XYZ file of C-alpha atoms in Angstrom:
593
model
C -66.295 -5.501 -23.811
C -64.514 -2.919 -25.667
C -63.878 -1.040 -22.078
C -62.740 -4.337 -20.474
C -60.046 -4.360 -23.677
C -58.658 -1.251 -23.607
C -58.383 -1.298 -19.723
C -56.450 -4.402 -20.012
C -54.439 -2.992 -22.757
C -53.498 0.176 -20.674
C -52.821 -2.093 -17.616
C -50.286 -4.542 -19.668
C -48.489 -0.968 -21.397
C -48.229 0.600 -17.655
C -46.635 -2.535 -16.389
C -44.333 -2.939 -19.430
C -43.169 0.639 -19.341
C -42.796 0.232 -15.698
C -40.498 -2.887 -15.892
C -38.539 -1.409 -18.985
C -38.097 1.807 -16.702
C -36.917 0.273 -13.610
C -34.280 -2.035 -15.978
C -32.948 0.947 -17.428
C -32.376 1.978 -13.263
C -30.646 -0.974 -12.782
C -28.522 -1.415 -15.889
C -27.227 2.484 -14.751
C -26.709 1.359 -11.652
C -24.534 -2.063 -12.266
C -22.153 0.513 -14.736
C -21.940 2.886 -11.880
C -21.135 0.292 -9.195
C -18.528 -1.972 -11.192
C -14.861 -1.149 -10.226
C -11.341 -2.081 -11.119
C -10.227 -5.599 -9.888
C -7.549 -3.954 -8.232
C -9.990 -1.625 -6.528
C -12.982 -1.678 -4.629
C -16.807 -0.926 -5.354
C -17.771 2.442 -3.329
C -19.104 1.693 0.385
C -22.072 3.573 -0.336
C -23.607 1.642 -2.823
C -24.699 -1.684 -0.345
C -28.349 -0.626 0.560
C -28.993 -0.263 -3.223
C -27.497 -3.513 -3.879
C -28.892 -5.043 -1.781
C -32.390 -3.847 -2.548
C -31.663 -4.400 -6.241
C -30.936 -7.849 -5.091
C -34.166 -8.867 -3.655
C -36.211 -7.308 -6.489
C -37.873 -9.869 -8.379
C -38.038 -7.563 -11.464
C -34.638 -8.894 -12.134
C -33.506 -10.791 -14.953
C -30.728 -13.953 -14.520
C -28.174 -11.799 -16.122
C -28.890 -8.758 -14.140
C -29.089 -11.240 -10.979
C -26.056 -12.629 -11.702
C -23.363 -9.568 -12.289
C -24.876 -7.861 -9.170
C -23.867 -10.832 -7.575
C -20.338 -9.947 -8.601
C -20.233 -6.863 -7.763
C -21.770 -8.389 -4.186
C -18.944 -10.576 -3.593
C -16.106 -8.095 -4.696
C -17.751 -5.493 -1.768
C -17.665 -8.607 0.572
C -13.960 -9.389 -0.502
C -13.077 -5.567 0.191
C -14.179 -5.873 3.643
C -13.167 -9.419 4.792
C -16.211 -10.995 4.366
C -14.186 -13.985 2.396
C -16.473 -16.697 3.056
C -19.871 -15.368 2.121
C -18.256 -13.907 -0.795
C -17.054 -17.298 -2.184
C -20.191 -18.828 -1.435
C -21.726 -16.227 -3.837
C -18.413 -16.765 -6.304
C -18.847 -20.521 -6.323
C -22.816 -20.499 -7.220
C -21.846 -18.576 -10.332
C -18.809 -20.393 -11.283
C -21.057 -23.402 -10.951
C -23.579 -22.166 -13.235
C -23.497 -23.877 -16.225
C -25.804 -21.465 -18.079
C -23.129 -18.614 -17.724
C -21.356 -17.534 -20.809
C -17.813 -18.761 -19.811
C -16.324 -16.299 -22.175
C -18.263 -13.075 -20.560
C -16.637 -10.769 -18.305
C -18.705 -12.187 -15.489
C -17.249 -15.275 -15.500
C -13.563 -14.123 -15.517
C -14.040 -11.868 -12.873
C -15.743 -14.749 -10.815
C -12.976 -16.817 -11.442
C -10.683 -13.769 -10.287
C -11.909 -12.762 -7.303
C -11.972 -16.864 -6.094
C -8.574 -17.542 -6.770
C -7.841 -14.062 -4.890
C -9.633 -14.795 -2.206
C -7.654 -18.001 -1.547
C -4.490 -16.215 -2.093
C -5.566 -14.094 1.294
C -6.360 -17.617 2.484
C -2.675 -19.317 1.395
C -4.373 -22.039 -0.639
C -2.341 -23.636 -3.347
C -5.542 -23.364 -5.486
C -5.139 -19.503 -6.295
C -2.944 -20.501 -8.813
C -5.099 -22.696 -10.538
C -7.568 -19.806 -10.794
C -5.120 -16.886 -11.683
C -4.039 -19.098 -14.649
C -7.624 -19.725 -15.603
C -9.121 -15.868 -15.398
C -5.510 -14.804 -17.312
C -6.359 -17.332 -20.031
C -10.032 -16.141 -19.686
C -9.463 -12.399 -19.921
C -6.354 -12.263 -22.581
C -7.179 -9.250 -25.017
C -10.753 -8.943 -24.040
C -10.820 -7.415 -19.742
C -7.861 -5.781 -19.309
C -7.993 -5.291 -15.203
C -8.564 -9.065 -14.764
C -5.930 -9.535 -16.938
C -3.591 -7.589 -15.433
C -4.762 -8.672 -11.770
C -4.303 -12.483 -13.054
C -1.117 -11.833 -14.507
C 0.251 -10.201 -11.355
C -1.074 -13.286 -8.971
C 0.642 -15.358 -11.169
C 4.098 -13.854 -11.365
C 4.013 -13.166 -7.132
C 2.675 -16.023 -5.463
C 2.877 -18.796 -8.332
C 5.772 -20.743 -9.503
C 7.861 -19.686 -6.399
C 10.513 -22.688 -6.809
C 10.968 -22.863 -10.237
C 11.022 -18.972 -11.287
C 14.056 -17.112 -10.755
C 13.522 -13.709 -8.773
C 14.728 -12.102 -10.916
C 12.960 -13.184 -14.484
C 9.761 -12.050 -11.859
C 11.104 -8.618 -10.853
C 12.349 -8.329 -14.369
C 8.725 -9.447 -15.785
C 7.175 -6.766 -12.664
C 9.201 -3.655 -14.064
C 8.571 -4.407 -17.415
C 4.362 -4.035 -16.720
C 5.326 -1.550 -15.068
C 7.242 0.903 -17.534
C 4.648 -0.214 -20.062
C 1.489 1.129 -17.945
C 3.964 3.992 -16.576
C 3.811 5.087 -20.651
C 0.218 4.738 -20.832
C -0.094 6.922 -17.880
C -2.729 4.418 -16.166
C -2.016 5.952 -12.692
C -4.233 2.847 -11.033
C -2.594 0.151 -12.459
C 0.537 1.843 -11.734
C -0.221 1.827 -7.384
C -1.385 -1.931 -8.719
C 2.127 -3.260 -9.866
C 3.883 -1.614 -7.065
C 1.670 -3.075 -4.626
C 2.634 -6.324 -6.609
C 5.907 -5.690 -5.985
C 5.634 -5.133 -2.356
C 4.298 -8.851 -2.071
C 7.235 -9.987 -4.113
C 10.038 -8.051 -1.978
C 8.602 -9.025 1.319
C 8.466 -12.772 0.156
C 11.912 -13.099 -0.146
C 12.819 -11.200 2.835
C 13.716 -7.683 1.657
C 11.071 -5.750 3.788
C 12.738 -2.114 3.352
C 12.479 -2.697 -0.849
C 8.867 -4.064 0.044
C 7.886 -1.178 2.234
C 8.877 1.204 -0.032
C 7.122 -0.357 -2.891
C 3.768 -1.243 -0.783
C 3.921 3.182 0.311
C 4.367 4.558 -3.351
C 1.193 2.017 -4.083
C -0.589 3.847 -1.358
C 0.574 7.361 -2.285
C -0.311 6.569 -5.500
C -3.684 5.098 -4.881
C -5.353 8.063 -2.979
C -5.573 9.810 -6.525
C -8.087 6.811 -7.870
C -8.711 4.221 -5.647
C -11.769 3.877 -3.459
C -11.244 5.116 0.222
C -11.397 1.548 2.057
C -9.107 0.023 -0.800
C -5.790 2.720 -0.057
C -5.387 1.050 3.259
C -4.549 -2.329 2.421
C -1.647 -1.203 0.945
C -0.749 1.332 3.924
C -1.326 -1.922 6.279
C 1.482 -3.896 4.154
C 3.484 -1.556 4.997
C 2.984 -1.026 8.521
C 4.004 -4.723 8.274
C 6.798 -4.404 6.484
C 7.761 -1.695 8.234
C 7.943 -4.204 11.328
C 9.442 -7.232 9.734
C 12.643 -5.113 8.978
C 12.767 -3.590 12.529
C 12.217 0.188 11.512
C 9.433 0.353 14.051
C 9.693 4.466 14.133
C 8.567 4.178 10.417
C 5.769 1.449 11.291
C 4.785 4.204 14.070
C 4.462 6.908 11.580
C 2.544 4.831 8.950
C -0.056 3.459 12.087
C -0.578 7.524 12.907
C -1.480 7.957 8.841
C -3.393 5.089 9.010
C -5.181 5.845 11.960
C -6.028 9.868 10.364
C -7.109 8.318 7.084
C -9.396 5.143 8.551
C -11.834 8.236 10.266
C -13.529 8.671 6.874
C -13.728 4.960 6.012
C -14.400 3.677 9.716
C -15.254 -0.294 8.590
C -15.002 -3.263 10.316
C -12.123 -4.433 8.356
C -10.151 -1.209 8.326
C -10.666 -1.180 12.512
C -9.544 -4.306 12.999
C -6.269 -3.979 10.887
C -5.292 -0.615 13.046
C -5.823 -2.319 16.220
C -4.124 -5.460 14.960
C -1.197 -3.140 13.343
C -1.114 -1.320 17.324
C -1.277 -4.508 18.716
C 1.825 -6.498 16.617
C 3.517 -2.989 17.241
C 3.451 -3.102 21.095
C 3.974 -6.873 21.450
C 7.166 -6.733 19.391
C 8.366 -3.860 21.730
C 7.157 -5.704 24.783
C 5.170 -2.321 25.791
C 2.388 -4.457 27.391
C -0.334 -1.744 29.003
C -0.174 0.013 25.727
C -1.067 -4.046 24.136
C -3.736 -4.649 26.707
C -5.504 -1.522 25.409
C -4.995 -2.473 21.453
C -5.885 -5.938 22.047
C -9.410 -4.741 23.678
C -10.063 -2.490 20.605
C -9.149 -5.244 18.338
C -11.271 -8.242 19.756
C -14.182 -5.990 19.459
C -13.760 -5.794 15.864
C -12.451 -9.582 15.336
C -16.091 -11.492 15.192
C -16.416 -9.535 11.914
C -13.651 -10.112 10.009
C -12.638 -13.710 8.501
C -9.125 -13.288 8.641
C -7.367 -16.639 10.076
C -3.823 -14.399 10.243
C -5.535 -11.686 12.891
C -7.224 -14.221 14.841
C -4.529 -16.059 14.977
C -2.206 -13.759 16.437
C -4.563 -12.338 18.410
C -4.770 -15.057 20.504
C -0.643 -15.065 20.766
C -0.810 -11.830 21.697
C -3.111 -12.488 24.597
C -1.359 -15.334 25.898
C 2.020 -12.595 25.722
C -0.131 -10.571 27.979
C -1.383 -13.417 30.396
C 2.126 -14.414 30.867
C 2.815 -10.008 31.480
C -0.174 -10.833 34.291
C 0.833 -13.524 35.809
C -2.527 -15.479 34.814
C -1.286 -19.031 35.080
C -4.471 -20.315 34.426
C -4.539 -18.778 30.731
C -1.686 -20.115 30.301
C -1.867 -23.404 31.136
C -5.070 -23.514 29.055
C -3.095 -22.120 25.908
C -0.778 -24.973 26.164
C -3.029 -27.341 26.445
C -4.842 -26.442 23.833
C -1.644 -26.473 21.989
C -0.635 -29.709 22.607
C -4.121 -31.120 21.512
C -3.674 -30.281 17.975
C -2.940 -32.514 15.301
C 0.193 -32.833 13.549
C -0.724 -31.316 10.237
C -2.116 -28.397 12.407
C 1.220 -28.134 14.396
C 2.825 -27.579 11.697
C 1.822 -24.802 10.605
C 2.554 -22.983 13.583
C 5.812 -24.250 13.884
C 6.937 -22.216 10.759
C 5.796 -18.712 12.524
C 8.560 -17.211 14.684
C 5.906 -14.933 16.643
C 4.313 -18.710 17.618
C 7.424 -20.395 18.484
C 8.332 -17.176 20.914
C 5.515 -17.320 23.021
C 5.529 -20.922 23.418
C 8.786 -20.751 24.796
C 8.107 -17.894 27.350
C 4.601 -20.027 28.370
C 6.599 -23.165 29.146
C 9.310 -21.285 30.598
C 6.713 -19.624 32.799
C 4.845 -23.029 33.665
C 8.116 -24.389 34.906
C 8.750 -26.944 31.969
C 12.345 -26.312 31.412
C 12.977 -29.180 28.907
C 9.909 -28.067 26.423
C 10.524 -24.453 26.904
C 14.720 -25.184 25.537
C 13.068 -27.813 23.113
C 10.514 -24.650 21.556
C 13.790 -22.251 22.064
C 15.777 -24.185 19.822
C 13.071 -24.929 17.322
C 13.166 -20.808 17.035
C 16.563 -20.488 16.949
C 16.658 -23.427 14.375
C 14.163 -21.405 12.266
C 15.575 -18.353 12.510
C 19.163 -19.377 11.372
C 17.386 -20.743 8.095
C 15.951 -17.784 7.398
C 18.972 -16.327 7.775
C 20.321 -18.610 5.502
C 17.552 -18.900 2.755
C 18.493 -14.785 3.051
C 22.077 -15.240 1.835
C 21.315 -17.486 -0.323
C 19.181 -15.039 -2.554
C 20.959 -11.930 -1.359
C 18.047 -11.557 1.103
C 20.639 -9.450 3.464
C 18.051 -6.579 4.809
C 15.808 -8.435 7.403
C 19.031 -10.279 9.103
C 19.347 -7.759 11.779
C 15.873 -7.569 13.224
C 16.734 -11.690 13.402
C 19.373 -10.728 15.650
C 17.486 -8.473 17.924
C 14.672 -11.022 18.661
C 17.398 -13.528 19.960
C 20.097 -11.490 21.690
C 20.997 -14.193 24.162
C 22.390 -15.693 20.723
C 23.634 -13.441 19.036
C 27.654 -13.754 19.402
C 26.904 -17.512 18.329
C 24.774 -16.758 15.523
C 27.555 -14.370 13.977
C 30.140 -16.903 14.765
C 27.733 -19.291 12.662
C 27.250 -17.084 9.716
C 31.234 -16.876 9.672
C 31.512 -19.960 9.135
C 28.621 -21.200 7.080
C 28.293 -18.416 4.521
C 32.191 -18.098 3.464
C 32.301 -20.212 0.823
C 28.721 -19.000 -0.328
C 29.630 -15.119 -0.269
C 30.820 -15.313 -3.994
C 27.662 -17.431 -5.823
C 25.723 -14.893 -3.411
C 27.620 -11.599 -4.887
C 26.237 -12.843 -8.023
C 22.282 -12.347 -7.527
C 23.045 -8.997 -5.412
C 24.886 -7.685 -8.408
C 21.637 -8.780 -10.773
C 19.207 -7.605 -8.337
C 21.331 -4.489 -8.064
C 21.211 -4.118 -11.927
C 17.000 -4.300 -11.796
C 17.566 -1.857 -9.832
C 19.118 1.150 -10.102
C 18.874 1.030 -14.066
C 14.913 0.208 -14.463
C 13.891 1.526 -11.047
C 15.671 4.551 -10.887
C 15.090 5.191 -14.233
C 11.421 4.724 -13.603
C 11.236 6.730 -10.498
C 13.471 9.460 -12.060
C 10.659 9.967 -15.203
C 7.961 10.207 -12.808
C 9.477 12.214 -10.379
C 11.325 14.592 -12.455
C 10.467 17.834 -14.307
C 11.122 17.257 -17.966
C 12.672 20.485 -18.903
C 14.449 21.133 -15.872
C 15.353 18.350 -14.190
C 13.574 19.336 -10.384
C 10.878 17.282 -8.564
C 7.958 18.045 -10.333
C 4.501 18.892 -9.356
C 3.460 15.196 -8.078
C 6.665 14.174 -6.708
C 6.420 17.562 -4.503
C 2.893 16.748 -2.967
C 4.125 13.358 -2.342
C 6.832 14.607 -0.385
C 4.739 17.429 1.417
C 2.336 14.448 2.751
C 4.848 12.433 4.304
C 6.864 15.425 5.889
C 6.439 14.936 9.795
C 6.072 17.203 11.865
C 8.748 20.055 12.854
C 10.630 19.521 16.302
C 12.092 21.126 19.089
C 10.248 24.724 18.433
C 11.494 24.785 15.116
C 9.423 24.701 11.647
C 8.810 23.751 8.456
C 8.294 26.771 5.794
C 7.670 27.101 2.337
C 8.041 29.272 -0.510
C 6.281 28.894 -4.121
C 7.762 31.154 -6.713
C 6.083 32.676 -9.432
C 8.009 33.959 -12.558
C 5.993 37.030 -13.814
C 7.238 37.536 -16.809
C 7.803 34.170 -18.521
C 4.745 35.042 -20.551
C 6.158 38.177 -21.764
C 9.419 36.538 -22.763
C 7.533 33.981 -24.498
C 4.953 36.492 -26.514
C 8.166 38.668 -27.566
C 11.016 36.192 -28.103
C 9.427 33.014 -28.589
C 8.731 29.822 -26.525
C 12.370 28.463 -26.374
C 13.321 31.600 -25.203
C 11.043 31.356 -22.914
C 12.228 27.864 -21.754
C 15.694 29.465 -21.295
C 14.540 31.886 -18.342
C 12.823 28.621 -16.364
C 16.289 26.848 -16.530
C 17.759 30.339 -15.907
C 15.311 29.798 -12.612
C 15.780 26.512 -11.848
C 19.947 26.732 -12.147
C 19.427 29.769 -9.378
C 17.759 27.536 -6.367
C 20.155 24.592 -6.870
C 22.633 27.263 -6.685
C 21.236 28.994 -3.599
C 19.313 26.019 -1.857
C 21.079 22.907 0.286
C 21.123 19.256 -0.820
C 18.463 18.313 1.919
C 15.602 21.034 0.842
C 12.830 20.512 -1.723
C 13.433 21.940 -5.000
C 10.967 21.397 -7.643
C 8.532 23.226 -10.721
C 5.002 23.181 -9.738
C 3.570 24.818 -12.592
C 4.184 26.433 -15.749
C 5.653 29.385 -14.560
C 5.537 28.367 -10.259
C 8.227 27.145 -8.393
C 8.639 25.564 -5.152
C 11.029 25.831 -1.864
C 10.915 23.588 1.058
C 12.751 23.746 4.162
C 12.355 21.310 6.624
C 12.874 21.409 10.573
C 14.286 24.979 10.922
C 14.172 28.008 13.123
C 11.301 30.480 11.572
C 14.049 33.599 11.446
C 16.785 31.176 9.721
C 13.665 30.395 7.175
C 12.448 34.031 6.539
C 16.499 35.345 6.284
C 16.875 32.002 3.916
C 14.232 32.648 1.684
C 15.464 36.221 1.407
C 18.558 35.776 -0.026
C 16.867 33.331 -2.187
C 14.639 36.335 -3.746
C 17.743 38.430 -3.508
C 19.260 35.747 -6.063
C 16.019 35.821 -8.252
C 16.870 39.600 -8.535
C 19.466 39.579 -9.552
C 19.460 36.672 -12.035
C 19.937 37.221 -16.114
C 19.617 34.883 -19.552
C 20.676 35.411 -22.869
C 17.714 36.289 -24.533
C 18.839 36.680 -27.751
C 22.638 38.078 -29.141
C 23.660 41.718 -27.151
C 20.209 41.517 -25.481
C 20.215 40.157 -21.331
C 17.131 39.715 -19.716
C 16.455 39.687 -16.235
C 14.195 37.434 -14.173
C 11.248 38.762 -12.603
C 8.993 36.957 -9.753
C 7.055 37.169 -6.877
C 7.406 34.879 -3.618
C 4.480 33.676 -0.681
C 5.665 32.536 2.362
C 4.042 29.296 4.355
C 5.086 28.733 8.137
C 3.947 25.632 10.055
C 5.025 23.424 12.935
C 3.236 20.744 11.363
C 3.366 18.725 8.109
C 1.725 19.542 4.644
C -0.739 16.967 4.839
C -2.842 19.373 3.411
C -0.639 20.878 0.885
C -3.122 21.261 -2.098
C -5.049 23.704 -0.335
C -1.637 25.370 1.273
C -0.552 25.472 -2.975
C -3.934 26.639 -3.779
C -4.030 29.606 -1.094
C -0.700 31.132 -1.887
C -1.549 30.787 -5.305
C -4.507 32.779 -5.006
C -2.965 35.503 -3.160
C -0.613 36.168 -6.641
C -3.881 36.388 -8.348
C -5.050 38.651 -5.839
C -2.064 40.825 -5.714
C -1.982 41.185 -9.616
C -5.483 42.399 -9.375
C -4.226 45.443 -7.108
């Protein structure tokens, strides 16, 4: 009996160790897995979840936030339906705390999920998980907050109380130095720009996101931002830049290689090549693309997918598509009509498929439907100071054009003054918060050049050198700053890196790369230029280094010494941190001779 007891005893202390051990597992492994709102849970953590999922040595609460970390993985890879099916069992659950972190970030991720969707509802839900997450989860928060101030209150909110509201979050998380939320407001910003039209402001907003976001965000979350602005890129006609940014897109989506990523670089290539009309180059995109499109649940991609083909069944003379397209057009109900008839991309190919099928009247009826809806954005443009996007109107309807100009003659006269108005505030935004912004980020504090971020951020995006010519570098290093330092002082010591500084701008043009990449380690970038030109360049700029003095102290001149490495390449610096680290390693090595 007493055997039978103390087996049984052993047995139930095994089993209880064994549970408490393999809860401990899983409590590490929900920390580990959680991520930012505004960022995504690592790709490589879905077997485990998935496992951890079907254990039945799970309790509710355990159950339940692995569930949210399930859905946010599914939102980060398009999967928007399965993940709100997930979203709405625990929003439905009435046993849920509704003042946890669990909750909020349910309520979150729904009300983003129908903001990818366009439903009226997201607002609803951003208000709730703001409300929800005020001074207790600071990323919902912030995510919530942002929602609301872009896509929520668009017709009775001023632009600019929300660009004002936008750079305000912004220079308060630009002091805290919170380098993710940072990429997060920009990206915000983005949205905001290219919803009223001004797709240059909204590319260059969506791009420092990106830039920004490859220090801390996980690999399949930087590319939604690049996509933006591949798009916005293309809404403003700049499709050289929207080239570019699909090559860096392209480069970057080997590592993350998903579903979701594939299908936005073939969609990107596909919009790209229909715009231009380059239709063997969109036959090839659009085969990639509908490869990836039965896994991803975006109604936008599919959507224009099929627009896209019909372009290129028109290109092939397959009457038969055609026909089929319109009458599957014409079979749709009025609600679902309309929705169409707002997209310009829609309203263009209709027009070329009835104009191909012979109907003359419906193809001039669709035609003027386009025109009608382009002259009103036009108009809704002016009206907000929305000026930017009004010339790649113009290109999409040449045979129009004289008359269109002619119109805006006319119509926007007596509007041109209320208009100067808002361009003069949005102006003000501007170049006093922006600019001031991007100068304290960008900018050295003591002497004023790029500093060591704003240089690597430049080095990425340089393209490649043309026409046999090449990009070169130099980094500087000012041996004896240290010495200065140890005998004068440390303010003496700031004088000789000014005393450095005031010698490139002197030497250097307007269009090279200036900056201070480390204490004592400057930086010299000339772009596009012949190799002998660089070497002769770079010369004269250690020939000025020479023979450069500072006032040390009264009667007593000191004079600069340093030490220069040389970098030649035809291609970019997409690699720059190693190029840095190399020629910094060959000082160390050369001091060590």
């Amino acid at each position: 009996m007493k055997v039978l007891l103390a087996v049984s005893v052993f047995v139930w202390l095994s089993t209880f160790y064994a549970y408490a051990e393999q809860s401990e597992d899983i409590e590490k492994f929900i920390i580990a897995a959680q991520a930012a709102t505004y960022d995504c849970p690592k790709s490589d953590i879905t077997l485990a979840l998935d496992n951890y999922l079907a254990s039945d040595d799970l309790d509710k609460d355990q159950h339940d936030r692995l569930n949210l970390i399930k859905s946010h993985s599914l939102i980060c890879v398009g999967q928007y339906e399965h993940a709100r099916d997930i979203l709405n069992q625990l929003f439905n659950d009435d046993s849920i705390d509704k003042s946890s972190a669990l909750y909020a970030g349910a309520v979150y991720q729904l009300g983003f999920i129908y903001d990818v969707q366009e439903n009226p509802k997201r607002c609803d839900y951003y208000s709730q998980a703001e409300s929800l997450a005020r001074d207790r989860y600071s990323d919902i928060y912030l995510s919530a907050q942002l929602g609301l101030i872009t896509v929520c209150n668009q017709n009775n909110t001023d632009i600019s109380v929300k660009l004002g509201k936008l750079y305000s979050l912004l220079e308060k998380f630009v002091e805290l130095g919170d380098v993710a939320a940072i990429a997060h407001i920009h990206n915000n910003i983005g949205l905001l720009y290219g919803g009223i039209g001004q797709n240059e402001l909204a590319a260059e907003q969506y791009l420092k996101s990106y830039y920004m976001g490859l220090e801390v965000y996980a690999t399949n979350n930087q590319l939604a931002t690049l996509i933006s602005a591949i798009s916005a890129n293309m809404a403003s006609g700049d499709f050289v830049a929207a080239k570019q940014h699909i090559e860096i897109f392209r480069r970057a989506n080997l590592t993350v290689n998903t579903p979701l990523t594939n299908a936005w670089l073939h969609y990107a290539e596909s919009r790209y090549y229909f715009r231009l009309q380059e239709y063997e180059y969109l036959r090839n995109s659009l085969l990639k693309l509908n490869f990836y499109l039965p896994k991803v649940s975006s109604d936008i991609i599919h959507r224009n997918a099929k627009l896209y083909g019909i372009a290129l069944c028109i290109y092939d003379n397959n009457k038969t598509c055609v026909e089929t397209f319109i009458q599957e057009q014409e079979a749709l109900s009025d609600s679902q009509h309309r929705k169409f008839l707002a997209r310009r991309d829609y309203l263009w190919v209709m027009a070329n498929a009835y104009f191909y099928t012979d109907n003359l009247v419906k193809a001039q009826d669709v035609f003027d439907l386009y025109v009608e809806l382009t002259n009103k954005q036009i108009l809704d443009q002016q009206r907000s100071g929305r000026v930017l996007g009004v010339a790649n109107l113009h290109s999409q309807i040449t045979s129009l054009e004289n008359e269109l100009e002619q119109q805006e003659t006319q119509k926007y006269r007596s509007i041109v003054m209320l208009t100067l108005a808002f361009i003069l505030l949005l102006a003000g935004v501007y170049f006093f918060i922006v600019k001031r912004y991007i100068k304290n980020v960008s900018s050295d504090t003591l002497t004023g050049l790029y500093n060591e971020r704003a240089v690597v951020g430049m080095m990425r995006r340089l393209p490649h050198a043309q026409n046999g010519r090449t990009n070169a570098l130099a980094l500087i290093d000012i041996s004896n700053v240290r010495t200065v330092q140890g005998k004068h002082g440390h303010t003496v010591g700031e004088k000789a890196l000014l005393a450095v500084s005031h010698c490139l701008l002197k030497v250097t043009r307007e269009e090279d790369v200036v900056g201070r990449v480390g204490n004592e380690q400057f930086v010299v970038c000339l772009r596009n230029i012949d190799e002998t030109l660089a070497r002769e360049f770079f010369e004269r700029v250690q020939s000025a280094l020479n023979d450069t003095q500072f006032l040390a102290r009264v009667g007593e001149y000191v004079s600069i010494e340093s030490q220069m490495s040389i970098y030649i390449s035809v291609e970019g610096f997409s690699d720059i941190e190693e190029v840095l680290s190399d020629m910094r390693d060959s000082f160390t090595a050369k001091s060590h001779q």
